[in-house]
Amino acid sequence: MTPAKLWLQIFLAGFAIIVAMLVTTLATTVPYGDLSRIGQISDNEFGWQLAQPHVEPQYLRASPVSEADILVIGDSFSMTYRWQSVLTRAGYRVTTIYWGQIGEALCQDFDAWLDSAGFRGKLVVLESVERLLGDRLAKTQNCAKMQKPFESKTEPFVSPPEQVPGFELNWKGKLTTGYKTYRNTQKAKESAGETLASKQTWARPVVDGCSMFSSRLCNKALFFKDDDDNGEITPENVRQMRAFSDAHPTRSIMWMVIPNKTTIYVKPDHSKDFVTAFRDAGLGPDLFTFAMEQKTKVRDFYFPNDTHLSMHGQLILGQRMLESVRKILPEPRAKAS
């Protein structure tokens, strides 16, 4: 064989491999869950199948801060405005901002910062997922001055689909996406235990999983590795929360701690000492016990392919938050005439 023919064969073999990888990626389901996306694992197996509830657009619009009864400072669990929509439907005016917008810390001049933004409401809800709460409280301890101006959005930061997305060619995937997704998915399907996909997503068995998830491979679900890596929150964190609330008595402060998905479905004793201390402190609703109860009542309470609550879960969470809000604000603030 001449060198020219050898190089031609190598070129054609390489070209065939590239074409095969491209076709595989194009045919791979575009992920609609955050854990399936970052873990490169197929939503054909792990994606939710139940349609999500529709919420009328008027309940998904935030109020101007100067008119709001309630200010929510939250993270990605509050970005769809779905749980807040239950409060809005009940007549409360809500505005939402995010920890990332304010540097992940609450500072000593918090009250003055809200005053300068024009917030005249009586309730601040501080929402944080379990895995990020400890770091946010640590940053709060040494923060003297809010570094960024108040900035809120009228529309939700994220608008999730209500139906399982239809098939489309995966043009945005990398050349290797199809192969990696196939490999990770097969590994998860064939293993009786847990497998780690693309270093960030666990595919883990869930006891009675098919009664709790609508995905095709419902005996397993996807979990965020950071749930494990970030460790437990503790009673010391409860003391930090109480200290912040006591230092800012101008408005009522309600802490809203959303448990990790891993805590609810795989490691129910995670942060158990925090849960006991938080419940005893009365700083906000016990959403750990609440979520443990709801996971067996509501299929896809958390999405099987995502680290967040489903929209079914969000609306049920909103009802629970409404109960707590009404204990502090029995009625919305009257609108100015």
Tab-separated table of C-alpha atoms in Angstrom:
chain	number	residue	atom	x	y	z
A	1	MET	CA	0.000	0.000	0.000
A	2	THR	CA	1.370	3.371	-1.006
A	3	PRO	CA	1.666	6.190	1.578
A	4	ALA	CA	-0.998	8.168	-0.312
A	5	LYS	CA	-3.509	5.310	-0.052
A	6	LEU	CA	-2.687	4.830	3.636
A	7	TRP	CA	-3.297	8.486	4.386
A	8	LEU	CA	-6.521	8.402	2.375
A	9	GLN	CA	-7.756	5.409	4.385
A	10	ILE	CA	-6.855	7.151	7.656
A	11	PHE	CA	-8.659	10.297	6.513
A	12	LEU	CA	-11.770	8.402	5.447
A	13	ALA	CA	-11.829	6.407	8.706
A	14	GLY	CA	-11.498	9.589	10.736
A	15	PHE	CA	-14.180	11.296	8.651
A	16	ALA	CA	-16.529	8.331	9.151
A	17	ILE	CA	-15.993	8.460	12.929
A	18	ILE	CA	-16.680	12.199	13.028
A	19	VAL	CA	-19.848	11.796	10.939
A	20	ALA	CA	-21.034	8.957	13.175
A	21	MET	CA	-20.421	11.034	16.300
A	22	LEU	CA	-22.212	14.019	14.765
A	23	VAL	CA	-25.241	11.948	13.794
A	24	THR	CA	-25.340	10.404	17.279
A	25	THR	CA	-25.236	13.829	18.910
A	26	LEU	CA	-27.907	15.268	16.612
A	27	ALA	CA	-30.188	12.336	17.464
A	28	THR	CA	-29.589	12.651	21.216
A	29	THR	CA	-32.516	14.148	23.135
A	30	VAL	CA	-31.960	17.799	23.969
A	31	PRO	CA	-31.875	17.752	27.800
A	32	TYR	CA	-34.683	19.496	29.669
A	33	GLY	CA	-33.381	18.872	33.182
A	34	ASP	CA	-30.369	20.611	34.718
A	35	LEU	CA	-28.853	17.384	36.054
A	36	SER	CA	-29.296	15.501	32.793
A	37	ARG	CA	-27.676	18.454	30.992
A	38	ILE	CA	-24.607	18.815	33.228
A	39	GLY	CA	-24.287	15.068	33.700
A	40	GLN	CA	-24.766	14.273	30.003
A	41	ILE	CA	-27.273	11.546	30.687
A	42	SER	CA	-30.406	10.852	28.667
A	43	ASP	CA	-33.781	12.396	29.411
A	44	ASN	CA	-35.317	9.521	27.455
A	45	GLU	CA	-34.687	7.524	30.626
A	46	PHE	CA	-34.555	10.144	33.405
A	47	GLY	CA	-36.808	12.947	32.142
A	48	TRP	CA	-40.171	13.742	33.756
A	49	GLN	CA	-43.233	12.631	31.778
A	50	LEU	CA	-46.127	14.277	33.651
A	51	ALA	CA	-47.401	17.571	32.238
A	52	GLN	CA	-46.693	20.530	34.507
A	53	PRO	CA	-49.522	22.711	35.871
A	54	HIS	CA	-50.373	25.915	34.041
A	55	VAL	CA	-50.275	29.192	35.969
A	56	GLU	CA	-52.008	32.251	34.544
A	57	PRO	CA	-49.475	34.931	33.523
A	58	GLN	CA	-50.970	37.606	35.797
A	59	TYR	CA	-49.898	35.583	38.836
A	60	LEU	CA	-46.327	35.329	37.546
A	61	ARG	CA	-45.635	39.058	37.486
A	62	ALA	CA	-43.749	40.647	40.346
A	63	SER	CA	-44.958	43.885	41.902
A	64	PRO	CA	-42.827	47.039	41.954
A	65	VAL	CA	-40.782	47.055	45.135
A	66	SER	CA	-42.497	50.210	46.371
A	67	GLU	CA	-45.876	48.442	46.238
A	68	ALA	CA	-44.812	45.013	47.519
A	69	ASP	CA	-46.125	43.447	50.723
A	70	ILE	CA	-43.455	40.763	50.640
A	71	LEU	CA	-39.864	40.735	49.451
A	72	VAL	CA	-38.347	37.353	48.584
A	73	ILE	CA	-34.572	37.034	48.477
A	74	GLY	CA	-34.005	33.625	46.934
A	75	ASP	CA	-32.005	31.414	44.645
A	76	SER	CA	-32.891	29.224	41.657
A	77	PHE	CA	-35.769	27.651	43.594
A	78	SER	CA	-37.522	31.032	43.386
A	79	MET	CA	-36.645	31.971	39.806
A	80	THR	CA	-39.792	30.573	38.165
A	81	TYR	CA	-42.112	32.653	40.433
A	82	ARG	CA	-44.290	29.527	40.712
A	83	TRP	CA	-44.400	29.181	44.484
A	84	GLN	CA	-44.758	32.957	44.808
A	85	SER	CA	-47.760	32.795	42.447
A	86	VAL	CA	-49.786	31.185	45.245
A	87	LEU	CA	-49.179	34.264	47.377
A	88	THR	CA	-50.027	36.538	44.457
A	89	ARG	CA	-53.259	34.676	43.778
A	90	ALA	CA	-54.182	35.186	47.447
A	91	GLY	CA	-53.830	38.948	46.982
A	92	TYR	CA	-50.315	39.569	48.278
A	93	ARG	CA	-47.956	41.699	46.221
A	94	VAL	CA	-44.567	40.036	45.938
A	95	THR	CA	-41.234	41.062	44.481
A	96	THR	CA	-38.241	38.748	44.181
A	97	ILE	CA	-34.492	39.267	43.965
A	98	TYR	CA	-31.660	36.757	44.116
A	99	TRP	CA	-28.653	36.077	46.307
A	100	GLY	CA	-26.408	36.323	43.262
A	101	GLN	CA	-27.595	39.877	42.632
A	102	ILE	CA	-26.462	41.011	46.083
A	103	GLY	CA	-23.161	39.179	46.384
A	104	GLU	CA	-24.497	36.130	48.291
A	105	ALA	CA	-24.513	38.002	51.638
A	106	LEU	CA	-26.829	40.027	53.861
A	107	CYS	CA	-25.079	42.989	55.454
A	108	GLN	CA	-25.361	45.204	58.492
A	109	ASP	CA	-27.022	48.040	56.548
A	110	PHE	CA	-29.759	45.714	55.250
A	111	ASP	CA	-32.652	47.824	56.605
A	112	ALA	CA	-31.270	51.068	55.180
A	113	TRP	CA	-30.675	49.312	51.854
A	114	LEU	CA	-34.327	48.238	51.693
A	115	ASP	CA	-35.487	51.709	52.715
A	116	SER	CA	-33.474	53.293	49.921
A	117	ALA	CA	-35.004	50.814	47.444
A	118	GLY	CA	-38.474	51.979	48.490
A	119	PHE	CA	-39.631	48.741	50.088
A	120	ARG	CA	-42.479	49.543	52.503
A	121	GLY	CA	-43.715	46.003	53.100
A	122	LYS	CA	-43.649	44.199	56.417
A	123	LEU	CA	-42.215	40.783	55.517
A	124	VAL	CA	-38.922	39.595	54.038
A	125	VAL	CA	-38.633	35.912	53.064
A	126	LEU	CA	-35.044	34.663	52.892
A	127	GLU	CA	-35.062	31.517	50.756
A	128	SER	CA	-32.005	29.293	50.378
A	129	VAL	CA	-31.452	25.719	49.347
A	130	GLU	CA	-29.792	23.628	52.055
A	131	ARG	CA	-26.449	23.122	50.306
A	132	LEU	CA	-25.757	26.874	49.922
A	133	LEU	CA	-27.101	28.214	53.214
A	134	GLY	CA	-23.930	27.703	55.273
A	135	ASP	CA	-21.744	29.608	52.819
A	136	ARG	CA	-24.234	32.472	52.572
A	137	LEU	CA	-24.435	32.790	56.338
A	138	ALA	CA	-20.636	32.729	56.623
A	139	LYS	CA	-20.380	35.616	54.174
A	140	THR	CA	-23.105	37.470	56.059
A	141	GLN	CA	-21.087	37.407	59.311
A	142	ASN	CA	-18.441	39.774	57.982
A	143	CYS	CA	-20.505	41.953	55.662
A	144	ALA	CA	-20.892	45.582	56.708
A	145	LYS	CA	-22.381	47.179	53.588
A	146	MET	CA	-24.618	45.902	50.791
A	147	GLN	CA	-22.458	46.210	47.703
A	148	LYS	CA	-25.033	46.290	44.911
A	149	PRO	CA	-28.171	48.359	44.312
A	150	PHE	CA	-31.591	46.758	44.599
A	151	GLU	CA	-32.717	45.375	41.242
A	152	SER	CA	-35.751	43.180	40.607
A	153	LYS	CA	-37.483	41.797	37.526
A	154	THR	CA	-41.177	41.861	36.677
A	155	GLU	CA	-41.040	38.599	34.726
A	156	PRO	CA	-39.708	35.243	35.973
A	157	PHE	CA	-36.017	34.659	35.468
A	158	VAL	CA	-36.829	31.149	34.182
A	159	SER	CA	-39.977	29.929	32.394
A	160	PRO	CA	-40.025	26.117	32.510
A	161	PRO	CA	-41.898	24.026	29.915
A	162	GLU	CA	-45.349	22.697	30.808
A	163	GLN	CA	-45.101	19.668	28.500
A	164	VAL	CA	-42.290	17.260	27.715
A	165	PRO	CA	-40.391	19.027	24.903
A	166	GLY	CA	-40.815	17.467	21.481
A	167	PHE	CA	-37.914	16.010	19.536
A	168	GLU	CA	-35.486	18.386	17.877
A	169	LEU	CA	-32.031	17.934	16.466
A	170	ASN	CA	-29.412	18.605	19.125
A	171	TRP	CA	-27.455	21.244	17.194
A	172	LYS	CA	-26.081	22.868	20.352
A	173	GLY	CA	-24.447	19.696	21.647
A	174	LYS	CA	-20.709	19.177	21.324
A	175	LEU	CA	-19.423	16.564	18.917
A	176	THR	CA	-18.835	14.132	21.803
A	177	THR	CA	-22.186	14.780	23.541
A	178	GLY	CA	-24.036	11.900	21.907
A	179	TYR	CA	-21.356	9.318	22.698
A	180	LYS	CA	-20.916	10.516	26.304
A	181	THR	CA	-24.673	10.602	26.873
A	182	TYR	CA	-25.056	7.055	25.547
A	183	ARG	CA	-22.141	5.815	27.649
A	184	ASN	CA	-23.334	7.480	30.863
A	185	THR	CA	-26.908	6.328	30.368
A	186	GLN	CA	-25.953	2.714	29.697
A	187	LYS	CA	-23.713	2.698	32.756
A	188	ALA	CA	-26.589	3.982	34.897
A	189	LYS	CA	-29.046	1.438	33.473
A	190	GLU	CA	-26.723	-1.533	33.845
A	191	SER	CA	-25.491	-0.797	37.376
A	192	ALA	CA	-27.464	-1.950	40.392
A	193	GLY	CA	-25.908	0.827	42.470
A	194	GLU	CA	-25.063	4.481	42.009
A	195	THR	CA	-22.979	5.851	39.150
A	196	LEU	CA	-21.354	9.255	38.665
A	197	ALA	CA	-21.957	10.914	35.300
A	198	SER	CA	-19.582	13.608	34.025
A	199	LYS	CA	-18.243	14.260	37.549
A	200	GLN	CA	-21.289	16.242	38.757
A	201	THR	CA	-24.431	14.097	38.514
A	202	TRP	CA	-25.196	10.978	40.520
A	203	ALA	CA	-27.628	8.424	39.133
A	204	ARG	CA	-28.828	6.733	42.312
A	205	PRO	CA	-31.336	4.032	43.179
A	206	VAL	CA	-34.417	5.323	45.008
A	207	VAL	CA	-36.502	2.993	47.147
A	208	ASP	CA	-40.048	2.846	45.706
A	209	GLY	CA	-38.857	5.299	43.079
A	210	CYS	CA	-41.543	4.406	40.553
A	211	SER	CA	-44.221	5.585	42.982
A	212	MET	CA	-42.433	8.941	43.269
A	213	PHE	CA	-41.087	9.680	39.773
A	214	SER	CA	-42.674	9.621	36.315
A	215	SER	CA	-39.448	8.974	34.400
A	216	ARG	CA	-39.054	5.756	32.421
A	217	LEU	CA	-36.104	4.595	34.540
A	218	CYS	CA	-38.061	5.501	37.665
A	219	ASN	CA	-36.240	3.194	40.082
A	220	LYS	CA	-33.372	5.689	39.873
A	221	ALA	CA	-33.122	9.469	39.834
A	222	LEU	CA	-30.431	12.082	39.235
A	223	PHE	CA	-28.822	14.010	42.101
A	224	PHE	CA	-26.397	16.934	42.273
A	225	LYS	CA	-22.954	15.985	43.575
A	226	ASP	CA	-22.745	19.306	45.466
A	227	ASP	CA	-25.506	18.050	47.778
A	228	ASP	CA	-22.890	15.675	49.207
A	229	ASP	CA	-19.784	17.824	48.784
A	230	ASN	CA	-21.132	20.908	50.588
A	231	GLY	CA	-21.782	19.020	53.818
A	232	GLU	CA	-24.480	19.477	56.434
A	233	ILE	CA	-25.868	22.664	57.874
A	234	THR	CA	-25.831	22.837	61.665
A	235	PRO	CA	-27.401	24.366	64.797
A	236	GLU	CA	-24.683	27.032	64.604
A	237	ASN	CA	-26.260	28.149	61.353
A	238	VAL	CA	-29.578	28.499	63.175
A	239	ARG	CA	-27.878	30.768	65.727
A	240	GLN	CA	-26.501	32.881	62.879
A	241	MET	CA	-29.958	33.148	61.324
A	242	ARG	CA	-31.536	34.192	64.603
A	243	ALA	CA	-28.805	36.776	65.177
A	244	PHE	CA	-29.447	38.345	61.788
A	245	SER	CA	-33.204	38.437	62.353
A	246	ASP	CA	-32.762	39.978	65.808
A	247	ALA	CA	-30.415	42.618	64.428
A	248	HIS	CA	-33.011	43.745	61.870
A	249	PRO	CA	-36.333	44.070	63.697
A	250	THR	CA	-37.820	46.746	61.415
A	251	ARG	CA	-39.550	44.072	59.346
A	252	SER	CA	-40.531	40.477	60.006
A	253	ILE	CA	-37.986	38.043	58.575
A	254	MET	CA	-38.980	34.511	57.627
A	255	TRP	CA	-36.293	31.983	56.743
A	256	MET	CA	-37.237	29.510	54.027
A	257	VAL	CA	-34.732	26.639	53.837
A	258	ILE	CA	-35.415	24.186	51.014
A	259	PRO	CA	-33.841	20.758	51.550
A	260	ASN	CA	-31.516	19.218	49.012
A	261	LYS	CA	-33.129	16.668	46.738
A	262	THR	CA	-30.533	14.155	47.983
A	263	THR	CA	-31.644	14.745	51.575
A	264	ILE	CA	-35.284	14.014	50.766
A	265	TYR	CA	-34.876	10.901	48.613
A	266	VAL	CA	-31.552	9.329	49.643
A	267	LYS	CA	-30.116	10.709	52.919
A	268	PRO	CA	-33.028	11.653	55.214
A	269	ASP	CA	-30.767	12.211	58.252
A	270	HIS	CA	-28.642	14.813	56.467
A	271	SER	CA	-28.620	18.087	58.485
A	272	LYS	CA	-30.944	16.501	61.071
A	273	ASP	CA	-29.498	18.550	63.958
A	274	PHE	CA	-30.116	21.736	61.981
A	275	VAL	CA	-33.716	20.703	61.315
A	276	THR	CA	-34.388	20.152	65.017
A	277	ALA	CA	-32.786	23.465	66.012
A	278	PHE	CA	-34.548	25.368	63.238
A	279	ARG	CA	-37.938	23.918	64.163
A	280	ASP	CA	-37.392	24.845	67.810
A	281	ALA	CA	-36.260	28.376	66.902
A	282	GLY	CA	-39.467	29.178	65.008
A	283	LEU	CA	-37.642	31.156	62.323
A	284	GLY	CA	-39.718	29.756	59.493
A	285	PRO	CA	-41.627	26.701	58.277
A	286	ASP	CA	-40.032	23.256	58.587
A	287	LEU	CA	-39.780	22.395	54.901
A	288	PHE	CA	-37.674	19.291	55.571
A	289	THR	CA	-40.510	17.427	57.285
A	290	PHE	CA	-42.935	18.918	54.764
A	291	ALA	CA	-40.913	17.648	51.784
A	292	MET	CA	-40.503	14.183	53.334
A	293	GLU	CA	-44.289	13.956	53.548
A	294	GLN	CA	-44.972	15.326	50.085
A	295	LYS	CA	-42.507	13.108	48.188
A	296	THR	CA	-44.805	10.100	48.722
A	297	LYS	CA	-47.981	12.072	48.015
A	298	VAL	CA	-46.930	13.932	44.878
A	299	ARG	CA	-45.295	12.171	41.960
A	300	ASP	CA	-42.356	14.261	40.751
A	301	PHE	CA	-42.407	16.466	43.842
A	302	TYR	CA	-38.809	17.092	42.804
A	303	PHE	CA	-38.071	16.583	39.115
A	304	PRO	CA	-36.360	13.204	38.466
A	305	ASN	CA	-33.835	14.841	36.096
A	306	ASP	CA	-33.306	18.123	37.913
A	307	THR	CA	-32.153	19.304	41.325
A	308	HIS	CA	-35.243	21.504	41.743
A	309	LEU	CA	-38.842	21.007	42.727
A	310	SER	CA	-41.202	20.371	39.838
A	311	MET	CA	-43.919	22.914	39.161
A	312	HIS	CA	-46.306	20.528	40.960
A	313	GLY	CA	-43.965	20.734	43.940
A	314	GLN	CA	-43.570	24.495	43.614
A	315	LEU	CA	-47.324	25.122	43.845
A	316	ILE	CA	-47.680	22.827	46.855
A	317	LEU	CA	-44.713	24.611	48.447
A	318	GLY	CA	-46.507	27.884	47.747
A	319	GLN	CA	-49.555	26.682	49.677
A	320	ARG	CA	-47.331	25.810	52.624
A	321	MET	CA	-45.674	29.222	52.479
A	322	LEU	CA	-49.072	30.932	52.291
A	323	GLU	CA	-50.021	29.299	55.600
A	324	SER	CA	-46.889	30.730	57.223
A	325	VAL	CA	-47.284	34.158	55.624
A	326	ARG	CA	-50.842	34.518	56.891
A	327	LYS	CA	-49.637	34.067	60.458
A	328	ILE	CA	-47.560	37.245	60.036
A	329	LEU	CA	-49.614	39.156	57.451
A	330	PRO	CA	-53.258	38.081	57.796
A	331	GLU	CA	-54.200	40.424	54.947
A	332	PRO	CA	-52.287	42.101	52.121
A	333	ARG	CA	-51.413	45.739	52.591
A	334	ALA	CA	-54.204	47.957	51.222
A	335	LYS	CA	-53.474	49.550	47.873
A	336	ALA	CA	-53.073	53.298	47.815
A	337	SER	CA	-56.126	55.044	46.380
